[in-house]
Amino acid sequence: MTYVQLPLEGSAADQELDGIAAEIQKLDPQGERMAGAIRRTIDMLLDGQHTGRYRWRDLHKTEKTHCGTLVEINLQREFNFNDGVRLDYLINGIEVDCKYSQRLGGWMIPPEAVGHLLLVVWASDDDGQWSAGLVRAREENLRSASNRDLKRYLNDEGKAAIRWLFDHKPLPENVLLHMPQEDVEAIFRCGTPGHRCIRHGSKRVDELFRRAQGRLVSRNVVATVAQQEDYMKRIRGNGGARSKLRSEGIVIFGQYESHGRLARQLGLPVPGPGESLSIRLARRRAHHSGAPAITLEGQEWVVALPTDQSETAPLLPETKKADLDAE
């Protein structure tokens, strides 16, 4: 027999929704954990390390369809939600169904979720945005028409009833999507995305950090560009991009505390876990008056201007082996 819970009336329904909203926002006040789980899901599907793909449109139809299931799984892993009895999660003892759509408002609600709370999620890697909210799947909030599985969409009233927890928040950036196309083509010049080119993985990583200066680069982007198993080694010193780009004045900050402090002093984004950031430096001179500076090797360095001549960059503070292992 199909189980359908009748919609709760009055304050009881509002109290449940209020309680779930408060719990999620307590666990993730700024939405960073949820955004990270969505980013990981998209990256898992793209599998750039083995495919060279970095755009949503490069996915197969079956992969796109599978995205919703992976979002549900990765959110549960991130927040350690209990399994629901009939629906996805049990949060504060309340059944919650998680629904993801590639199109804002395109969530499909199954019959067993009618009357229950929905956690609705949307993300667009191209737009670099995501949203998540709560709504109760009341009959009056659903369209009358259904598909073969009796799943229905929210109607206009249902969409208006969504309690947005995070509305059009920035998604952790996929740098390759937002760089000029000529730069991306230059990075992949030795082999087009989707074709492995092992010999030139290091050269592609060098070109990535040469062209993506001032932007946070995730380890997944490095993996997509390198297409090698030991892709993070392509960044380090001792033969990696940090060594090879130094002669051009380019340094690469990592997730380490000392690097973050230097990036902050220069007014640059601070790399988080698994992130790197490249920038060209120049010794401070009269025309750099007022520019933020850092002191390395006994000299003051600033972010180089386009007119500054290239000079060998200073060495960044050494990192411990444990830091390198975590990179």
CSV table of C-alpha atoms in Angstrom, one decimal:
chain,number,residue,atom,x,y,z
A,1,MET,CA,0.0,0.0,0.0
A,2,THR,CA,1.4,3.4,-0.9
A,3,TYR,CA,2.0,5.6,2.1
A,4,VAL,CA,1.0,9.3,1.8
A,5,GLN,CA,1.1,11.6,4.8
A,6,LEU,CA,-1.6,14.2,4.8
A,7,PRO,CA,-0.3,17.8,4.9
A,8,LEU,CA,0.0,19.1,8.4
A,9,GLU,CA,-2.2,22.1,9.2
A,10,GLY,CA,-1.5,25.2,11.2
A,11,SER,CA,1.5,25.9,13.4
A,12,ALA,CA,2.7,22.3,13.5
A,13,ALA,CA,3.9,22.4,9.9
A,14,ASP,CA,5.6,25.8,10.4
A,15,GLN,CA,7.3,24.6,13.6
A,16,GLU,CA,8.8,21.6,11.8
A,17,LEU,CA,10.0,23.7,8.9
A,18,ASP,CA,11.4,26.3,11.3
A,19,GLY,CA,13.2,23.6,13.3
A,20,ILE,CA,14.8,22.1,10.2
A,21,ALA,CA,15.8,25.5,8.9
A,22,ALA,CA,17.4,26.4,12.2
A,23,GLU,CA,19.3,23.0,12.4
A,24,ILE,CA,20.8,23.4,8.9
A,25,GLN,CA,21.8,27.0,9.5
A,26,LYS,CA,23.3,26.0,12.8
A,27,LEU,CA,25.4,23.3,11.1
A,28,ASP,CA,26.3,25.6,8.1
A,29,PRO,CA,25.8,29.3,8.9
A,30,GLN,CA,27.3,30.6,5.7
A,31,GLY,CA,26.4,27.7,3.4
A,32,GLU,CA,30.1,26.9,2.9
A,33,ARG,CA,29.7,23.2,3.7
A,34,MET,CA,26.7,22.7,1.4
A,35,ALA,CA,28.4,24.6,-1.4
A,36,GLY,CA,31.5,22.4,-1.0
A,37,ALA,CA,29.3,19.3,-1.2
A,38,ILE,CA,27.7,20.5,-4.4
A,39,ARG,CA,31.1,21.5,-5.9
A,40,ARG,CA,32.5,18.0,-5.1
A,41,THR,CA,29.5,16.4,-6.8
A,42,ILE,CA,30.0,18.3,-10.0
A,43,ASP,CA,33.7,17.5,-9.9
A,44,MET,CA,33.0,13.8,-9.3
A,45,LEU,CA,30.8,13.7,-12.4
A,46,LEU,CA,33.3,15.7,-14.6
A,47,ASP,CA,36.2,13.4,-13.4
A,48,GLY,CA,38.6,15.9,-15.0
A,49,GLN,CA,41.7,14.0,-13.9
A,50,HIS,CA,40.8,11.1,-16.2
A,51,THR,CA,38.7,12.9,-18.9
A,52,GLY,CA,39.9,16.4,-19.1
A,53,ARG,CA,36.3,17.7,-18.9
A,54,TYR,CA,35.5,20.9,-17.1
A,55,ARG,CA,32.1,22.0,-18.5
A,56,TRP,CA,28.7,20.7,-17.5
A,57,ARG,CA,27.7,20.4,-21.2
A,58,ASP,CA,30.4,17.9,-21.7
A,59,LEU,CA,28.6,15.4,-19.4
A,60,HIS,CA,26.5,12.6,-20.9
A,61,LYS,CA,22.8,12.6,-20.3
A,62,THR,CA,22.9,9.7,-17.9
A,63,GLU,CA,25.6,11.5,-15.9
A,64,LYS,CA,23.5,14.6,-15.6
A,65,THR,CA,20.6,12.5,-14.4
A,66,HIS,CA,22.7,10.9,-11.8
A,67,CYS,CA,23.7,14.3,-10.3
A,68,GLY,CA,20.7,14.5,-8.1
A,69,THR,CA,21.4,11.2,-6.4
A,70,LEU,CA,25.0,12.2,-5.8
A,71,VAL,CA,24.0,15.6,-4.3
A,72,GLU,CA,21.7,13.7,-1.9
A,73,ILE,CA,24.5,11.3,-1.0
A,74,ASN,CA,27.2,14.0,-0.6
A,75,LEU,CA,25.0,16.2,1.5
A,76,GLN,CA,24.2,13.3,3.8
A,77,ARG,CA,27.9,12.5,4.1
A,78,GLU,CA,28.7,16.2,4.8
A,79,PHE,CA,26.1,16.7,7.6
A,80,ASN,CA,25.8,13.1,8.8
A,81,PHE,CA,22.0,13.2,8.4
A,82,ASN,CA,20.3,10.0,9.5
A,83,ASP,CA,18.5,7.9,6.9
A,84,GLY,CA,14.8,8.6,6.7
A,85,VAL,CA,12.2,5.8,7.0
A,86,ARG,CA,10.5,6.6,3.7
A,87,LEU,CA,12.4,9.6,2.5
A,88,ASP,CA,16.1,10.6,2.2
A,89,TYR,CA,16.9,12.1,5.6
A,90,LEU,CA,15.7,12.1,9.2
A,91,ILE,CA,16.6,15.5,10.7
A,92,ASN,CA,15.6,16.3,14.2
A,93,GLY,CA,13.3,13.2,14.0
A,94,ILE,CA,11.5,14.7,10.9
A,95,GLU,CA,11.4,13.1,7.5
A,96,VAL,CA,12.9,15.3,4.8
A,97,ASP,CA,13.3,14.5,1.0
A,98,CYS,CA,16.2,16.0,-0.8
A,99,LYS,CA,15.5,17.2,-4.4
A,100,TYR,CA,18.1,18.6,-6.8
A,101,SER,CA,17.5,20.1,-10.2
A,102,GLN,CA,19.7,21.5,-12.9
A,103,ARG,CA,16.9,24.0,-13.5
A,104,LEU,CA,15.7,26.4,-10.8
A,105,GLY,CA,12.2,25.2,-10.0
A,106,GLY,CA,12.5,21.9,-11.8
A,107,TRP,CA,12.3,19.6,-8.8
A,108,MET,CA,10.1,16.5,-9.3
A,109,ILE,CA,8.2,15.4,-6.2
A,110,PRO,CA,7.2,11.7,-5.8
A,111,PRO,CA,3.9,10.7,-4.3
A,112,GLU,CA,5.5,9.5,-1.1
A,113,ALA,CA,6.9,13.0,-0.4
A,114,VAL,CA,3.5,14.7,-0.5
A,115,GLY,CA,2.8,16.3,2.9
A,116,HIS,CA,6.5,16.1,3.9
A,117,LEU,CA,9.3,18.7,3.9
A,118,LEU,CA,11.5,19.0,0.9
A,119,LEU,CA,15.1,20.3,0.8
A,120,VAL,CA,15.3,21.7,-2.7
A,121,VAL,CA,18.7,22.4,-4.2
A,122,TRP,CA,19.8,24.0,-7.5
A,123,ALA,CA,23.2,24.9,-8.9
A,124,SER,CA,24.7,26.2,-12.1
A,125,ASP,CA,28.4,25.8,-12.6
A,126,ASP,CA,28.2,28.1,-15.6
A,127,ASP,CA,26.7,30.8,-13.5
A,128,GLY,CA,28.8,30.0,-10.5
A,129,GLN,CA,25.7,30.0,-8.2
A,130,TRP,CA,23.6,27.7,-6.1
A,131,SER,CA,20.5,27.9,-3.9
A,132,ALA,CA,18.8,25.7,-1.3
A,133,GLY,CA,15.5,26.0,0.5
A,134,LEU,CA,12.8,24.2,2.4
A,135,VAL,CA,9.2,23.8,1.4
A,136,ARG,CA,6.3,21.5,2.4
A,137,ALA,CA,4.9,19.4,-0.5
A,138,ARG,CA,1.3,20.3,0.2
A,139,GLU,CA,-1.3,19.3,-2.4
A,140,GLU,CA,-2.1,23.0,-3.0
A,141,ASN,CA,1.6,23.6,-3.7
A,142,LEU,CA,1.8,21.0,-6.5
A,143,ARG,CA,0.8,20.9,-10.1
A,144,SER,CA,-2.1,18.5,-10.9
A,145,ALA,CA,-0.3,16.9,-13.9
A,146,SER,CA,2.3,14.2,-13.3
A,147,ASN,CA,4.7,12.0,-15.3
A,148,ARG,CA,4.5,8.2,-15.6
A,149,ASP,CA,6.0,7.8,-12.1
A,150,LEU,CA,3.3,10.1,-10.7
A,151,LYS,CA,6.0,12.7,-9.9
A,152,ARG,CA,4.9,16.4,-9.9
A,153,TYR,CA,6.4,19.8,-10.0
A,154,LEU,CA,5.8,22.7,-7.6
A,155,ASN,CA,3.3,25.2,-8.9
A,156,ASP,CA,3.7,28.9,-8.6
A,157,GLU,CA,2.3,28.9,-5.1
A,158,GLY,CA,4.7,26.1,-4.1
A,159,LYS,CA,7.7,28.0,-5.5
A,160,ALA,CA,6.6,31.1,-3.6
A,161,ALA,CA,6.3,29.1,-0.4
A,162,ILE,CA,10.0,28.1,-0.4
A,163,ARG,CA,11.9,29.2,2.6
A,164,TRP,CA,15.3,30.0,1.1
A,165,LEU,CA,18.2,29.1,3.4
A,166,PHE,CA,20.8,30.1,0.8
A,167,ASP,CA,19.6,32.1,-2.3
A,168,HIS,CA,21.9,32.4,-5.3
A,169,LYS,CA,25.1,32.0,-3.3
A,170,PRO,CA,28.4,31.8,-5.0
A,171,LEU,CA,29.6,28.3,-5.9
A,172,PRO,CA,33.3,27.6,-5.4
A,173,GLU,CA,34.7,28.6,-8.8
A,174,ASN,CA,35.7,26.3,-11.6
A,175,VAL,CA,38.5,28.6,-12.8
A,176,LEU,CA,38.6,27.0,-16.3
A,177,LEU,CA,35.0,28.0,-16.9
A,178,HIS,CA,35.6,31.7,-16.2
A,179,MET,CA,38.9,32.3,-17.9
A,180,PRO,CA,39.1,33.8,-21.4
A,181,GLN,CA,38.7,30.9,-23.9
A,182,GLU,CA,42.0,31.8,-25.5
A,183,ASP,CA,43.7,31.2,-22.2
A,184,VAL,CA,42.0,27.8,-21.7
A,185,GLU,CA,43.0,26.8,-25.2
A,186,ALA,CA,46.6,27.8,-24.6
A,187,ILE,CA,46.6,25.7,-21.4
A,188,PHE,CA,45.4,22.6,-23.3
A,189,ARG,CA,47.3,23.3,-26.4
A,190,CYS,CA,49.3,20.1,-26.3
A,191,GLY,CA,46.1,18.0,-26.1
A,192,THR,CA,42.5,18.9,-26.2
A,193,PRO,CA,40.2,18.2,-23.2
A,194,GLY,CA,39.2,14.6,-23.1
A,195,HIS,CA,42.5,13.4,-24.6
A,196,ARG,CA,45.3,12.3,-22.2
A,197,CYS,CA,48.7,13.8,-22.9
A,198,ILE,CA,50.9,12.5,-20.1
A,199,ARG,CA,54.2,14.0,-21.4
A,200,HIS,CA,52.9,17.5,-21.2
A,201,GLY,CA,50.9,17.5,-18.0
A,202,SER,CA,53.6,19.5,-16.2
A,203,LYS,CA,53.7,22.1,-19.0
A,204,ARG,CA,49.9,22.5,-18.9
A,205,VAL,CA,50.0,23.1,-15.1
A,206,ASP,CA,52.8,25.7,-15.6
A,207,GLU,CA,50.6,27.5,-18.2
A,208,LEU,CA,47.6,27.3,-15.9
A,209,PHE,CA,49.4,29.2,-13.1
A,210,ARG,CA,51.0,31.6,-15.7
A,211,ARG,CA,47.5,32.6,-17.0
A,212,ALA,CA,45.3,32.3,-13.9
A,213,GLN,CA,47.1,34.7,-11.7
A,214,GLY,CA,45.2,36.2,-8.8
A,215,ARG,CA,42.5,33.5,-8.9
A,216,LEU,CA,42.0,30.6,-6.5
A,217,VAL,CA,42.8,27.3,-8.3
A,218,SER,CA,41.3,24.2,-6.8
A,219,ARG,CA,43.1,20.9,-6.7
A,220,ASN,CA,40.4,19.5,-9.1
A,221,VAL,CA,41.3,22.1,-11.7
A,222,VAL,CA,45.0,21.1,-11.4
A,223,ALA,CA,43.9,17.4,-11.8
A,224,THR,CA,41.9,18.3,-14.9
A,225,VAL,CA,44.8,20.2,-16.5
A,226,ALA,CA,47.5,17.7,-15.5
A,227,GLN,CA,45.5,14.5,-16.1
A,228,GLN,CA,48.1,12.6,-14.0
A,229,GLU,CA,47.8,10.5,-10.8
A,230,ASP,CA,50.4,12.7,-9.0
A,231,TYR,CA,49.0,16.0,-10.2
A,232,MET,CA,49.6,18.0,-7.1
A,233,LYS,CA,53.4,17.4,-7.4
A,234,ARG,CA,53.2,19.5,-10.6
A,235,ILE,CA,52.8,22.6,-8.4
A,236,ARG,CA,55.6,22.1,-5.8
A,237,GLY,CA,59.2,23.2,-5.9
A,238,ASN,CA,61.9,20.8,-6.9
A,239,GLY,CA,60.9,20.7,-10.5
A,240,GLY,CA,57.2,21.7,-10.2
A,241,ALA,CA,55.5,24.9,-11.3
A,242,ARG,CA,56.8,26.8,-8.2
A,243,SER,CA,60.4,26.2,-9.4
A,244,LYS,CA,59.8,26.7,-13.1
A,245,LEU,CA,57.8,29.9,-12.9
A,246,ARG,CA,60.1,31.5,-10.3
A,247,SER,CA,62.4,32.9,-13.0
A,248,GLU,CA,59.4,34.8,-14.4
A,249,GLY,CA,58.7,36.4,-11.0
A,250,ILE,CA,55.7,34.2,-10.3
A,251,VAL,CA,55.1,32.7,-6.9
A,252,ILE,CA,52.4,30.1,-6.0
A,253,PHE,CA,50.8,30.4,-2.6
A,254,GLY,CA,49.3,27.3,-1.1
A,255,GLN,CA,46.9,26.5,1.7
A,256,TYR,CA,49.6,26.9,4.4
A,257,GLU,CA,49.2,29.5,7.1
A,258,SER,CA,52.4,31.4,6.2
A,259,HIS,CA,51.3,31.6,2.5
A,260,GLY,CA,47.9,32.8,3.5
A,261,ARG,CA,49.3,35.5,5.7
A,262,LEU,CA,51.5,36.8,2.7
A,263,ALA,CA,48.5,36.6,0.3
A,264,ARG,CA,46.4,38.6,2.8
A,265,GLN,CA,49.1,41.2,3.2
A,266,LEU,CA,49.1,41.7,-0.6
A,267,GLY,CA,45.3,42.0,-0.7
A,268,LEU,CA,44.9,38.8,-2.6
A,269,PRO,CA,42.4,35.9,-2.0
A,270,VAL,CA,43.6,33.5,0.6
A,271,PRO,CA,43.9,29.9,-0.5
A,272,GLY,CA,41.8,27.4,1.4
A,273,PRO,CA,42.2,23.6,1.7
A,274,GLY,CA,43.5,22.2,-1.6
A,275,GLU,CA,43.7,25.6,-3.3
A,276,SER,CA,46.6,27.5,-4.8
A,277,LEU,CA,47.0,31.1,-6.1
A,278,SER,CA,49.7,32.4,-8.4
A,279,ILE,CA,50.9,36.0,-8.7
A,280,ARG,CA,53.9,37.8,-10.3
A,281,LEU,CA,55.9,39.9,-7.8
A,282,ALA,CA,58.3,42.8,-8.3
A,283,ARG,CA,60.7,44.5,-5.9
A,284,ARG,CA,59.1,47.7,-4.5
A,285,ARG,CA,60.2,50.8,-6.4
A,286,ALA,CA,59.2,54.4,-6.4
A,287,HIS,CA,56.3,53.9,-8.9
A,288,HIS,CA,54.8,51.3,-6.5
A,289,SER,CA,54.0,53.9,-3.9
A,290,GLY,CA,51.1,52.9,-1.7
A,291,ALA,CA,50.9,49.3,-3.0
A,292,PRO,CA,50.7,46.6,-0.2
A,293,ALA,CA,54.0,44.8,0.2
A,294,ILE,CA,55.5,41.7,1.8
A,295,THR,CA,59.1,41.2,3.0
A,296,LEU,CA,61.0,38.2,1.7
A,297,GLU,CA,64.7,37.6,1.6
A,298,GLY,CA,65.2,41.0,3.2
A,299,GLN,CA,63.4,43.0,0.5
A,300,GLU,CA,60.0,44.4,0.0
A,301,TRP,CA,57.9,42.8,-2.8
A,302,VAL,CA,54.6,44.0,-4.4
A,303,VAL,CA,52.2,42.6,-7.0
A,304,ALA,CA,53.9,43.4,-10.3
A,305,LEU,CA,52.4,45.9,-12.7
A,306,PRO,CA,52.1,44.9,-16.3
A,307,THR,CA,55.0,47.4,-17.1
A,308,ASP,CA,57.4,45.9,-14.5
A,309,GLN,CA,60.2,43.8,-15.9
A,310,SER,CA,60.3,40.2,-14.9
A,311,GLU,CA,62.7,39.3,-12.2
A,312,THR,CA,63.4,36.1,-10.3
A,313,ALA,CA,60.8,35.8,-7.5
A,314,PRO,CA,61.8,35.3,-3.9
A,315,LEU,CA,61.5,31.9,-2.3
A,316,LEU,CA,58.3,31.5,-0.2
A,317,PRO,CA,58.6,30.2,3.4
A,318,GLU,CA,59.3,26.5,3.5
A,319,THR,CA,56.5,24.1,4.1
A,320,LYS,CA,56.5,21.0,6.3
A,321,LYS,CA,56.2,17.6,4.8
A,322,ALA,CA,52.8,17.2,6.5
A,323,ASP,CA,51.6,20.3,4.7
A,324,LEU,CA,52.8,18.9,1.4
A,325,ASP,CA,51.0,15.6,2.0
A,326,ALA,CA,47.8,17.5,2.7
A,327,GLU,CA,48.1,19.8,-0.4
